[in-house]
PDB file of C-alpha atoms (C1' of nucleotides) in Angstrom:
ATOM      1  CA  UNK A   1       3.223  -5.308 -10.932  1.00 89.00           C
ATOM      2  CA  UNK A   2       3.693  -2.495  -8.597  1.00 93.00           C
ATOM      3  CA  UNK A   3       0.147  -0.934  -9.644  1.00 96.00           C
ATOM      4  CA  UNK A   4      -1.718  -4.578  -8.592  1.00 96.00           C
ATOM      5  CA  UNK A   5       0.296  -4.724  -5.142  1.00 96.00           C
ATOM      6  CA  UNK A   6      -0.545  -0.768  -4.723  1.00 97.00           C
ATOM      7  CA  UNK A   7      -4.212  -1.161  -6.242  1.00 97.00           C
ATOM      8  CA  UNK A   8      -4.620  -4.080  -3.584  1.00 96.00           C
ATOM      9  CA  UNK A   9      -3.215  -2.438  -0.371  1.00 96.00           C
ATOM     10  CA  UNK A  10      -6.651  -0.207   0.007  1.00 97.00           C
ATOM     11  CA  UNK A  11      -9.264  -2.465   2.201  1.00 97.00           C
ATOM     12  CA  UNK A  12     -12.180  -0.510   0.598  1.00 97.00           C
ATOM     13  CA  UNK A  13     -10.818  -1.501  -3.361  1.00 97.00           C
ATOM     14  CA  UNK A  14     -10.699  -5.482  -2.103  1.00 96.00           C
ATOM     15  CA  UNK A  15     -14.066  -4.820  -1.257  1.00 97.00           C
ATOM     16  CA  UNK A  16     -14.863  -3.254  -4.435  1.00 97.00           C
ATOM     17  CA  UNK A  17     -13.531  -6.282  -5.974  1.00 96.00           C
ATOM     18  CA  UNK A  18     -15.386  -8.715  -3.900  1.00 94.00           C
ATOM     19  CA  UNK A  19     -18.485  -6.489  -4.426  1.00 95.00           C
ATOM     20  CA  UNK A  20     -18.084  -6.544  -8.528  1.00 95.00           C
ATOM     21  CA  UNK A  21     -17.461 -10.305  -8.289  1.00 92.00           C
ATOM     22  CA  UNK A  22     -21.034 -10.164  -6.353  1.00 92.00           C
ATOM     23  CA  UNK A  23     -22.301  -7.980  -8.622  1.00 94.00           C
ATOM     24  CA  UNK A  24     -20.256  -8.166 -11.808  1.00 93.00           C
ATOM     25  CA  UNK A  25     -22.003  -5.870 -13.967  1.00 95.00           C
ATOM     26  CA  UNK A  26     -23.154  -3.049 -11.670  1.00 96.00           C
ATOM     27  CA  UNK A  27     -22.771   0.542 -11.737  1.00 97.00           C
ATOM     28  CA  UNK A  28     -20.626   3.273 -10.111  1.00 97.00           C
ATOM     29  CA  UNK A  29     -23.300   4.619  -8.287  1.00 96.00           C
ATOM     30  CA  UNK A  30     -24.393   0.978  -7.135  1.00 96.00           C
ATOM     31  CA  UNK A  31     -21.246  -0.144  -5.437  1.00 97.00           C
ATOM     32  CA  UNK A  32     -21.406   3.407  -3.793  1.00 96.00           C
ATOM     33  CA  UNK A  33     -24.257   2.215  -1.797  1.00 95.00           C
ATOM     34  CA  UNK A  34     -21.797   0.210  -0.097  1.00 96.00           C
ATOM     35  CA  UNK A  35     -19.622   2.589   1.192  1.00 96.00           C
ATOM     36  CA  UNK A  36     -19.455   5.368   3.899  1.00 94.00           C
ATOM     37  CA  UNK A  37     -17.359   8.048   1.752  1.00 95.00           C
ATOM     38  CA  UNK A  38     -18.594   9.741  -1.300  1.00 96.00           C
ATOM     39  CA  UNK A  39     -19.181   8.682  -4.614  1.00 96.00           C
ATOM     40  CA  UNK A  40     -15.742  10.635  -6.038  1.00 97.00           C
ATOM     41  CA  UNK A  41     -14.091   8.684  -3.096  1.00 97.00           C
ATOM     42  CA  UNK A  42     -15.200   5.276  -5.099  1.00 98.00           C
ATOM     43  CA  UNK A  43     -14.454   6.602  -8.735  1.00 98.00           C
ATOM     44  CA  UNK A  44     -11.111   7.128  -7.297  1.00 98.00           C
ATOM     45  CA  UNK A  45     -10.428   3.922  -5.694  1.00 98.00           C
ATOM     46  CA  UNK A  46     -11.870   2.403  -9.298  1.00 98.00           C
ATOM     47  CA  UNK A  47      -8.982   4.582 -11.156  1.00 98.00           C
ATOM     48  CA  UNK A  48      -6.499   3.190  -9.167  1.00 98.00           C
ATOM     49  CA  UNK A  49      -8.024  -0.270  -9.496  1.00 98.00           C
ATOM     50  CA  UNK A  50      -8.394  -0.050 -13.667  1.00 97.00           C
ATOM     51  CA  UNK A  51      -5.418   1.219 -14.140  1.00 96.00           C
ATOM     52  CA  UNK A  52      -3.882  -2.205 -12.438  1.00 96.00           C
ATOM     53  CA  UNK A  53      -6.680  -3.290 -14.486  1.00 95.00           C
ATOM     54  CA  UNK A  54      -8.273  -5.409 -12.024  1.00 95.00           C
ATOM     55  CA  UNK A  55     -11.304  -3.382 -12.650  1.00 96.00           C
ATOM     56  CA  UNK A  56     -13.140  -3.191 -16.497  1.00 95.00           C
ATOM     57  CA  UNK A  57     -15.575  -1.196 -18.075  1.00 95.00           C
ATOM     58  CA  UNK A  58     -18.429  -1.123 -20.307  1.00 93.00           C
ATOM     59  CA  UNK A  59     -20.071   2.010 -21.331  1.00 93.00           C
ATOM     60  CA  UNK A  60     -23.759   1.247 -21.724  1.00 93.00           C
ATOM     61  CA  UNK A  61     -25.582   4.797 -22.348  1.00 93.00           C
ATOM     62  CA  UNK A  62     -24.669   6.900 -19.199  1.00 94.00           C
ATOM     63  CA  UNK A  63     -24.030   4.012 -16.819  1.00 95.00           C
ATOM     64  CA  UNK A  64     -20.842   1.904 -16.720  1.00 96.00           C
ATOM     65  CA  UNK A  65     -21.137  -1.575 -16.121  1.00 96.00           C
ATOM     66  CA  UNK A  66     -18.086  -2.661 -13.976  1.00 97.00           C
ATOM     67  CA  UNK A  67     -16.296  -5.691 -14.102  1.00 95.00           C
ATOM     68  CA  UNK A  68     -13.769  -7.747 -11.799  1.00 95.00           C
ATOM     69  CA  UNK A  69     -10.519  -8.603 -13.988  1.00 93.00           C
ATOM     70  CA  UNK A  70      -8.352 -11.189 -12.223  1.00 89.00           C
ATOM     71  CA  UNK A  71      -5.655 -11.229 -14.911  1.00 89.00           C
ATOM     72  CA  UNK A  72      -3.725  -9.438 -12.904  1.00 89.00           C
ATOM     73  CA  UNK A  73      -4.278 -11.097  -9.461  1.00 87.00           C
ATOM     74  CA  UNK A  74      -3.069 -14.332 -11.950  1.00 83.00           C
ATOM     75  CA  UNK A  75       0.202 -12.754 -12.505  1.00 82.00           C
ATOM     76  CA  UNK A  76       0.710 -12.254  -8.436  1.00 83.00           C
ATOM     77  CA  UNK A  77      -0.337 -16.000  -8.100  1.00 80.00           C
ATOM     78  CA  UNK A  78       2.427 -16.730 -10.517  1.00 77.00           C
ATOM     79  CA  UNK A  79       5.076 -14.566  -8.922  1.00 73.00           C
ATOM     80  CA  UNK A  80       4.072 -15.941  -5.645  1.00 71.00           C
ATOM     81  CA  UNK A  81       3.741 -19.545  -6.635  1.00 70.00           C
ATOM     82  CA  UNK A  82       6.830 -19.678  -8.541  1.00 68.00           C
ATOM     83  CA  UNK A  83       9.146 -17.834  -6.733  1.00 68.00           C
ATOM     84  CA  UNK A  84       7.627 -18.310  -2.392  1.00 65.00           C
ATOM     85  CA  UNK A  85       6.586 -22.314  -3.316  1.00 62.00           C
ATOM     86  CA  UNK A  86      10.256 -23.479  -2.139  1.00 64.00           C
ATOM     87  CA  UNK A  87       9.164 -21.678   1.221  1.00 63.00           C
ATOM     88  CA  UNK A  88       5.676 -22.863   1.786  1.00 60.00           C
ATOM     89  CA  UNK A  89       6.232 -25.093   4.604  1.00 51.00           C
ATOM     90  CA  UNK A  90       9.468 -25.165   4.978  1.00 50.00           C
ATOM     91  CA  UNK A  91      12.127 -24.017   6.573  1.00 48.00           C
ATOM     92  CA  UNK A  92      11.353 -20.783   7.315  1.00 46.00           C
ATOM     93  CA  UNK A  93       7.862 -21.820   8.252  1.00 46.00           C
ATOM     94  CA  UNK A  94       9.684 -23.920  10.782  1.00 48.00           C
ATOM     95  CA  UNK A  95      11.194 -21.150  12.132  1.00 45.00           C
ATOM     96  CA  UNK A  96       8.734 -19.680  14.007  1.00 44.00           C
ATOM     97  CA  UNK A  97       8.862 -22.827  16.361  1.00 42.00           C
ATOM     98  CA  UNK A  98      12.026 -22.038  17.675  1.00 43.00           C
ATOM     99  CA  UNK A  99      12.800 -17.997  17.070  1.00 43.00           C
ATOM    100  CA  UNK A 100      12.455 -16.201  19.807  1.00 41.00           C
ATOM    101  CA  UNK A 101      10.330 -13.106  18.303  1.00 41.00           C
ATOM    102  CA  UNK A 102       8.627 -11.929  15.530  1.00 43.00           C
ATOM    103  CA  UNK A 103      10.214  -8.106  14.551  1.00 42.00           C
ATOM    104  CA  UNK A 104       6.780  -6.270  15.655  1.00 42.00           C
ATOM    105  CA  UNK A 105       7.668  -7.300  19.219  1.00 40.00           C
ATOM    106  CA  UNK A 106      10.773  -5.552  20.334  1.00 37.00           C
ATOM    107  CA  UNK A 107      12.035  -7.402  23.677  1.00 35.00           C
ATOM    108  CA  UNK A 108      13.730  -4.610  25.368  1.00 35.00           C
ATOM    109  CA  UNK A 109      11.020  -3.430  27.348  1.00 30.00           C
ATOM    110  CA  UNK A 110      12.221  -0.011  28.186  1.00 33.00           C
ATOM    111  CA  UNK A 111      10.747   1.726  25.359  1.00 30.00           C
ATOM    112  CA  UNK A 112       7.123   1.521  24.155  1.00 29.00           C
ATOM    113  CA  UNK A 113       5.827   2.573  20.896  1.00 26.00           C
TER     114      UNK A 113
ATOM    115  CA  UNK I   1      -5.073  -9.454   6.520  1.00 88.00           C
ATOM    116  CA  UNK I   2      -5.177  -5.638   5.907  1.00 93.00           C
ATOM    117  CA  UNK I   3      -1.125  -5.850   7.277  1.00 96.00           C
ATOM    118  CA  UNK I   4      -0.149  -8.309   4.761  1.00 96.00           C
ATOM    119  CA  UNK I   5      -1.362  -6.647   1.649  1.00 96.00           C
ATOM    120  CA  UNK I   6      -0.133  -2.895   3.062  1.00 97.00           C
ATOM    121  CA  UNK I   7       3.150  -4.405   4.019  1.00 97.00           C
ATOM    122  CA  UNK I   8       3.475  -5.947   0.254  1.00 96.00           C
ATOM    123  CA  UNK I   9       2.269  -2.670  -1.538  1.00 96.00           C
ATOM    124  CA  UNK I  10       5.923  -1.083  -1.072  1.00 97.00           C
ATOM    125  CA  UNK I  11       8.411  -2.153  -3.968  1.00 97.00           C
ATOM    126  CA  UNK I  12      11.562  -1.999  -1.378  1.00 98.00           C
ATOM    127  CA  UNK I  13       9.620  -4.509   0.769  1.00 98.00           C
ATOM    128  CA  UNK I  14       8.737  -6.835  -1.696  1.00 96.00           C
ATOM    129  CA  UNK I  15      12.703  -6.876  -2.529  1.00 97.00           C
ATOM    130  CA  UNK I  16      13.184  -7.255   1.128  1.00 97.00           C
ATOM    131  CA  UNK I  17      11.508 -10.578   0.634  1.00 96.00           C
ATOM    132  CA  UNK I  18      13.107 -11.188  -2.042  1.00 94.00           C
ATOM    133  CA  UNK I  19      16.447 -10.767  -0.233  1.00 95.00           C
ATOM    134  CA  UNK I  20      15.528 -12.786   2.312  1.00 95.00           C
ATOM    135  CA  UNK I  21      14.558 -16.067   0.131  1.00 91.00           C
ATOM    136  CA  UNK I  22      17.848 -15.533  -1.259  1.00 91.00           C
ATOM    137  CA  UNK I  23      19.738 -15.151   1.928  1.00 93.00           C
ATOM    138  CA  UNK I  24      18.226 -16.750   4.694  1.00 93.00           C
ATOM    139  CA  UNK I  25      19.486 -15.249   8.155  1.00 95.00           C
ATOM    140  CA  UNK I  26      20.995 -12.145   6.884  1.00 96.00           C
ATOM    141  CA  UNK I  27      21.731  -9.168   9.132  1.00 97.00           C
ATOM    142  CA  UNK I  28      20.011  -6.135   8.944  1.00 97.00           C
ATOM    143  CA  UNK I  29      23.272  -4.509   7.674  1.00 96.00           C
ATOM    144  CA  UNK I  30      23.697  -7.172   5.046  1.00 96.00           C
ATOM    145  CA  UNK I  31      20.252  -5.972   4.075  1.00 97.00           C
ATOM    146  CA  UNK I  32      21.251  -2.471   3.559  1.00 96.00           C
ATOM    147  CA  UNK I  33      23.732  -3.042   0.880  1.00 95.00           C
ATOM    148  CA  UNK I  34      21.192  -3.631  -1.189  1.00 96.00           C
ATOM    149  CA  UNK I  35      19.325  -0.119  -0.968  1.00 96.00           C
ATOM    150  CA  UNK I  36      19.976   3.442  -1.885  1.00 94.00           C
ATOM    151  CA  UNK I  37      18.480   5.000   1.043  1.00 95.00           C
ATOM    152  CA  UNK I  38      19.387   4.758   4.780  1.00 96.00           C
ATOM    153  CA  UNK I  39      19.581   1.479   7.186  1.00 97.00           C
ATOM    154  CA  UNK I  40      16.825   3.208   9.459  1.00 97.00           C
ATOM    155  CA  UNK I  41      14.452   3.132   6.277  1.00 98.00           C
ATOM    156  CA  UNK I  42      15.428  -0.567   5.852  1.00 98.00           C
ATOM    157  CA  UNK I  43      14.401  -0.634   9.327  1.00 98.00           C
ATOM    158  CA  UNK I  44      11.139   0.375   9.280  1.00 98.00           C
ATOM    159  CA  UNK I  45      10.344  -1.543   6.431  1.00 98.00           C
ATOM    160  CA  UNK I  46      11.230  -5.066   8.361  1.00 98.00           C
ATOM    161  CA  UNK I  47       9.121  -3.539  11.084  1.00 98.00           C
ATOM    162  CA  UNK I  48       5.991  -3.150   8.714  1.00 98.00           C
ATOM    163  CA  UNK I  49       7.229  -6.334   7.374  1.00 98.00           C
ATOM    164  CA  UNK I  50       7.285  -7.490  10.963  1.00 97.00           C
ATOM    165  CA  UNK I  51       3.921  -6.741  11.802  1.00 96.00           C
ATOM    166  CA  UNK I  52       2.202  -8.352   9.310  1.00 96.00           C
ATOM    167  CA  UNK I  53       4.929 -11.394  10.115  1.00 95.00           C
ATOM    168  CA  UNK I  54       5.830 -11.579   6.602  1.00 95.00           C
ATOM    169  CA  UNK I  55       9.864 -11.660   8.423  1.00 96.00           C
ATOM    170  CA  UNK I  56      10.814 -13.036  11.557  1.00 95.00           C
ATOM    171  CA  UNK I  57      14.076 -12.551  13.183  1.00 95.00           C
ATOM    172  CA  UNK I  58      16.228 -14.734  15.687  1.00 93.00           C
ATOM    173  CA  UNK I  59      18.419 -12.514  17.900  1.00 92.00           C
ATOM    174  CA  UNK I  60      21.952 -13.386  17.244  1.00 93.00           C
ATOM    175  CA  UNK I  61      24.728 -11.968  19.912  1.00 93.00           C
ATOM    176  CA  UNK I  62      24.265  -8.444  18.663  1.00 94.00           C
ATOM    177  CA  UNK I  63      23.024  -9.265  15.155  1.00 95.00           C
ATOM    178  CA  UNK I  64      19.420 -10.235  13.794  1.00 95.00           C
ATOM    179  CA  UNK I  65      19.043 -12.911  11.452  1.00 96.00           C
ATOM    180  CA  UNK I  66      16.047 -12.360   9.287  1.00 97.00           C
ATOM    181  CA  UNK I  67      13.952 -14.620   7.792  1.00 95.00           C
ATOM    182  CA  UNK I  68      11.088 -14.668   5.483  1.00 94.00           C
ATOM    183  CA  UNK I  69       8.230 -16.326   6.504  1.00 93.00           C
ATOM    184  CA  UNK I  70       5.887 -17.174   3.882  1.00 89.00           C
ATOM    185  CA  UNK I  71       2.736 -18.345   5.725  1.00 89.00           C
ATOM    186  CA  UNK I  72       0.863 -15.006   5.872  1.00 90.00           C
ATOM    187  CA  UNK I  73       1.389 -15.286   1.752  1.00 87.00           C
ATOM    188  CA  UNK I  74      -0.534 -18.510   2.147  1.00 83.00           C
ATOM    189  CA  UNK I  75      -3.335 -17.059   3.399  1.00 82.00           C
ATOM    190  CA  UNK I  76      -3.397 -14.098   0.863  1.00 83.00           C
ATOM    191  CA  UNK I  77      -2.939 -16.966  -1.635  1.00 80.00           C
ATOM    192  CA  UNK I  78      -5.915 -18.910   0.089  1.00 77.00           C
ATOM    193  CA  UNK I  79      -7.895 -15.838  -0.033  1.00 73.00           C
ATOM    194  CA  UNK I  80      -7.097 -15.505  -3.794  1.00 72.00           C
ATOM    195  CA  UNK I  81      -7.644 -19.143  -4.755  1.00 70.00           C
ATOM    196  CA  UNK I  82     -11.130 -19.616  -2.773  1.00 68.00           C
ATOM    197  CA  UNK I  83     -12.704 -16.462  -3.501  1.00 68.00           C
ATOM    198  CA  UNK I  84     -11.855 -15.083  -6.772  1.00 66.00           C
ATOM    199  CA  UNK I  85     -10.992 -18.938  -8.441  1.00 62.00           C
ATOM    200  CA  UNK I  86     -14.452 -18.620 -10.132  1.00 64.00           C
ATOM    201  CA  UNK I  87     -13.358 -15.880 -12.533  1.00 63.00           C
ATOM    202  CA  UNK I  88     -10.221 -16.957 -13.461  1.00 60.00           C
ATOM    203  CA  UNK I  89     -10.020 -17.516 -17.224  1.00 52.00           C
ATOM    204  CA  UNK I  90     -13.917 -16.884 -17.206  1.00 50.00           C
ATOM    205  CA  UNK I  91     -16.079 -14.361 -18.181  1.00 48.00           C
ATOM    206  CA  UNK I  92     -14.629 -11.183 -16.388  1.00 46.00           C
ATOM    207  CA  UNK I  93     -11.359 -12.472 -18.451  1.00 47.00           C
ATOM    208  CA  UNK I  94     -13.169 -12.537 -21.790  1.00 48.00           C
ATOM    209  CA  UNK I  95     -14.498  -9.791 -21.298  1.00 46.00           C
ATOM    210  CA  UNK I  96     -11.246  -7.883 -21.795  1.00 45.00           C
ATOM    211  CA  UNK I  97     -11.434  -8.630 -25.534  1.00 42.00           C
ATOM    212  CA  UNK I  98     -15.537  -6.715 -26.161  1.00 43.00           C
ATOM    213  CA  UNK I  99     -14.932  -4.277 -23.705  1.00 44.00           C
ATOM    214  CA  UNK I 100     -14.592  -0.426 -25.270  1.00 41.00           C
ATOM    215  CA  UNK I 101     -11.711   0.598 -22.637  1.00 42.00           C
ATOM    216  CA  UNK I 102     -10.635  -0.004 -19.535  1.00 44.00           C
ATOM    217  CA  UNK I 103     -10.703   2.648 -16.813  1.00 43.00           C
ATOM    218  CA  UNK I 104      -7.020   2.856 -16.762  1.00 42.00           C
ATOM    219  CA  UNK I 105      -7.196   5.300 -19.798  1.00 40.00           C
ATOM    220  CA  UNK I 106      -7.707   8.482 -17.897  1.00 37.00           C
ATOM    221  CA  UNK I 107      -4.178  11.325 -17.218  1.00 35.00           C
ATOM    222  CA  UNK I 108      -2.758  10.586 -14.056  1.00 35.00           C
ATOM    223  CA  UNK I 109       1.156   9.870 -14.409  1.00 32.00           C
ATOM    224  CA  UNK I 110       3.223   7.552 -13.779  1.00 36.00           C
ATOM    225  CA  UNK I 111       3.975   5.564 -10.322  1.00 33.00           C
ATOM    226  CA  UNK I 112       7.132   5.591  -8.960  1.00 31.00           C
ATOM    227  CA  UNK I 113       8.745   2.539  -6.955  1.00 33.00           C
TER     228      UNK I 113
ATOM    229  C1'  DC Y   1     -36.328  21.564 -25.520  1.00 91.77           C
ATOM    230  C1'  DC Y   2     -36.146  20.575 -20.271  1.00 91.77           C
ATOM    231  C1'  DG Y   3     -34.785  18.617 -15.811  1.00 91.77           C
ATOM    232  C1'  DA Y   4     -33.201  14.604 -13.466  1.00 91.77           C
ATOM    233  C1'  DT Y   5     -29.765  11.117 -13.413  1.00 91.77           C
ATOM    234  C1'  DA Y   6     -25.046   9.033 -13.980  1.00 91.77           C
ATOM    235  C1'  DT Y   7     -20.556   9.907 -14.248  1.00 91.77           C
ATOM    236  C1'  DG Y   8     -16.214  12.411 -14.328  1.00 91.77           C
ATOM    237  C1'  DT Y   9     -12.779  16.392 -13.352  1.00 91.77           C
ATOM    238  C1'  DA Y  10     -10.487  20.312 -10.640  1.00 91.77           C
ATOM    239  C1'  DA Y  11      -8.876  22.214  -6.740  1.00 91.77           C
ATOM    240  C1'  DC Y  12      -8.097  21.731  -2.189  1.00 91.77           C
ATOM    241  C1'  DT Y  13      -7.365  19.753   2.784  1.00 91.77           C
ATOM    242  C1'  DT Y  14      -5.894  16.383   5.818  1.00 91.77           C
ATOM    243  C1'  DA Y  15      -3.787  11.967   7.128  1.00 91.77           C
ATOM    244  C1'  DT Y  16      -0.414   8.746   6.292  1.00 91.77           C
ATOM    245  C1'  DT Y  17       4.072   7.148   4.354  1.00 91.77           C
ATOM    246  C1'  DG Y  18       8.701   7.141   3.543  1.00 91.77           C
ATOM    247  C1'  DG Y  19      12.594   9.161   4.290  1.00 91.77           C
ATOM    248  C1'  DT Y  20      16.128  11.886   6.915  1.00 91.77           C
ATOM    249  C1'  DT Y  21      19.557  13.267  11.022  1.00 91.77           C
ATOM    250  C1'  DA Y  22      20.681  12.847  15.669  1.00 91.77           C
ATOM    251  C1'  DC Y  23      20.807  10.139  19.512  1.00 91.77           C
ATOM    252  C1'  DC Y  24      20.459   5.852  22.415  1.00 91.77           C
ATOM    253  C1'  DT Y  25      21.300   0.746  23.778  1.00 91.77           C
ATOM    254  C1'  DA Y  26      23.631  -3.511  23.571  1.00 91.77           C
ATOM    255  C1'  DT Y  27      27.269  -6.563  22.292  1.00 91.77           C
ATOM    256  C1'  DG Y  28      32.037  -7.976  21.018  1.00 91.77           C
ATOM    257  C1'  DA Y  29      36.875  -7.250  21.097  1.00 91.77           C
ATOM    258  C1'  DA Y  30      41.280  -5.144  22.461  1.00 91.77           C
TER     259       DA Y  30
ATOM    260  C1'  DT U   1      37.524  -0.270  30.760  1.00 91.77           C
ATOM    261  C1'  DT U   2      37.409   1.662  26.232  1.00 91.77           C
ATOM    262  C1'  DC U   3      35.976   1.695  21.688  1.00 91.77           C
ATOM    263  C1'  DA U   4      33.958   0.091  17.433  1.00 91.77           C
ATOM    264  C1'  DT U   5      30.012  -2.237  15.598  1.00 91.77           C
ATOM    265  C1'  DA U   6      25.086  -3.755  15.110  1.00 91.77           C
ATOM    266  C1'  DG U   7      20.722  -2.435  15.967  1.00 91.77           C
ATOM    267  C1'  DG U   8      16.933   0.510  17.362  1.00 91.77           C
ATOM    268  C1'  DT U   9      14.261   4.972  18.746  1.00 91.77           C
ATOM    269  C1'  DA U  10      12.714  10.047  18.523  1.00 91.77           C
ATOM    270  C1'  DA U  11      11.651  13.951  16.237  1.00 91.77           C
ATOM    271  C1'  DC U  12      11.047  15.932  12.208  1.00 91.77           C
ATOM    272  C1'  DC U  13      10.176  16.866   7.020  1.00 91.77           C
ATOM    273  C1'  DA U  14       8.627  16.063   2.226  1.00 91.77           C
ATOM    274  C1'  DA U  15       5.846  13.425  -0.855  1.00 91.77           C
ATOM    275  C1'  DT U  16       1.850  10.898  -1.613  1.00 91.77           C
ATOM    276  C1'  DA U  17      -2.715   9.062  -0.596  1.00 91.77           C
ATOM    277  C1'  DA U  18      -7.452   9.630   0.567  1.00 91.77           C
ATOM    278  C1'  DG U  19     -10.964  12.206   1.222  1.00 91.77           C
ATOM    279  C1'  DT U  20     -13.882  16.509   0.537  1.00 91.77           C
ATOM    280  C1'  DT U  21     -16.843  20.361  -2.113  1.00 91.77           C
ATOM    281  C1'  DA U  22     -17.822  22.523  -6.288  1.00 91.77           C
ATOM    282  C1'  DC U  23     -18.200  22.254 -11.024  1.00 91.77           C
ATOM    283  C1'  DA U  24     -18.586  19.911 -15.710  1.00 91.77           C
ATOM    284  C1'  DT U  25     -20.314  16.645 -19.095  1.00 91.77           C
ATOM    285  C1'  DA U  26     -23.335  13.398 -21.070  1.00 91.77           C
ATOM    286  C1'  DT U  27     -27.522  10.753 -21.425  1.00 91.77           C
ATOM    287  C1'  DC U  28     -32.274   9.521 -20.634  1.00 91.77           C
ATOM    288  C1'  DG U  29     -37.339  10.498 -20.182  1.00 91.77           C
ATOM    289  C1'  DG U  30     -40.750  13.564 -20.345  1.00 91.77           C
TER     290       DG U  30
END
DNA sequence: CCGATATGTAACTTATTGGTTACCTATGAA
DNA sequence: TTCATAGGTAACCAATAAGTTACATATCGG
């Protein structure tokens, strides 16, 4: 579980999810096109992302055809579903009506970060 | 969007959550209990939790209660739902049972929460 | 065979995270 | 007022993440 939330934290591996579900099938050095770093920068972020497994891989001759897997993304629904779904719209959505601040806004305005 | 998934990547955050569905208004000191290291670590944890307004907080005398606040994991679940709904339990899925190996195969060790 | 292409690994550098100790501010109670 | 408690900030340090260049391997098309 800890792999999907960590695989998922990266902006550029959602994007090379959203870019295999585009392009489900397409090569390392294809989704590469899409990015500003290198090409080792994307077979890294693809490590991290198949060993959540959220990313597949078939070896046809010297290319790998890469797949989205959303198994794992299932397994987060779950989680989430099962044990947030008491709090979706409820009380502690309510809350923000009538709480005075969110934590990223310290009142005291002596200090600024 | 990018605050919500970095602020769930971290394991002690996610049991922050947890925490907080379980005990709705706690202090930041009740929090604490919970964890090995340090209250100023438990700290900065609500404050990334903060920021992407995963918990709220209602100033108290001298005390915070904290509160989860599960809209933001709406729209990560909205996200989820809309976008990747297509491939779930579809091909990218069966494809886990032809594929040769999954890139997850290769050294590095294990993650630590 | 050869050279070009596609991918992967090793070693390294830098940026960010996650944690600490020490100190500061604000509130409640004696 | 005085002191303990609850919370937060500043400065710093260690571990990890994210990127790089250089090198290695494997496959395809002559």
């Amino acid at each position: 579980m800890d792999l999907i939330f960590h695989a998922l934290a990266h902006p550029a591996r959602r994007k090379i999810l959203d870019l295999l579900k585009s392009l489900p099938g397409c090569s390392v050095n294809d989704l590469c096109q899409y990015f500003e770093f290198s090409r080792i920068a994307v077979i890294k972020h693809l490590q991290v992302l198949g060993e959540a497994q959220l990313v597949i891989a078939k070896k046809n001759g010297r290319k790998r055809e890469l797949y989205f897997n959303a198994v794992p993304i299932q397994m987060i629904y779950d989680r989430w579903t099962t044990e947030y779904s008491s709090f979706w719209a409820s009380k502690a959505t309510d809350l923000k009506f009538q709480i005075e601040a969110s934590l990223s806004k310290s009142k005291r305005g002596s200090k600024k970060s």
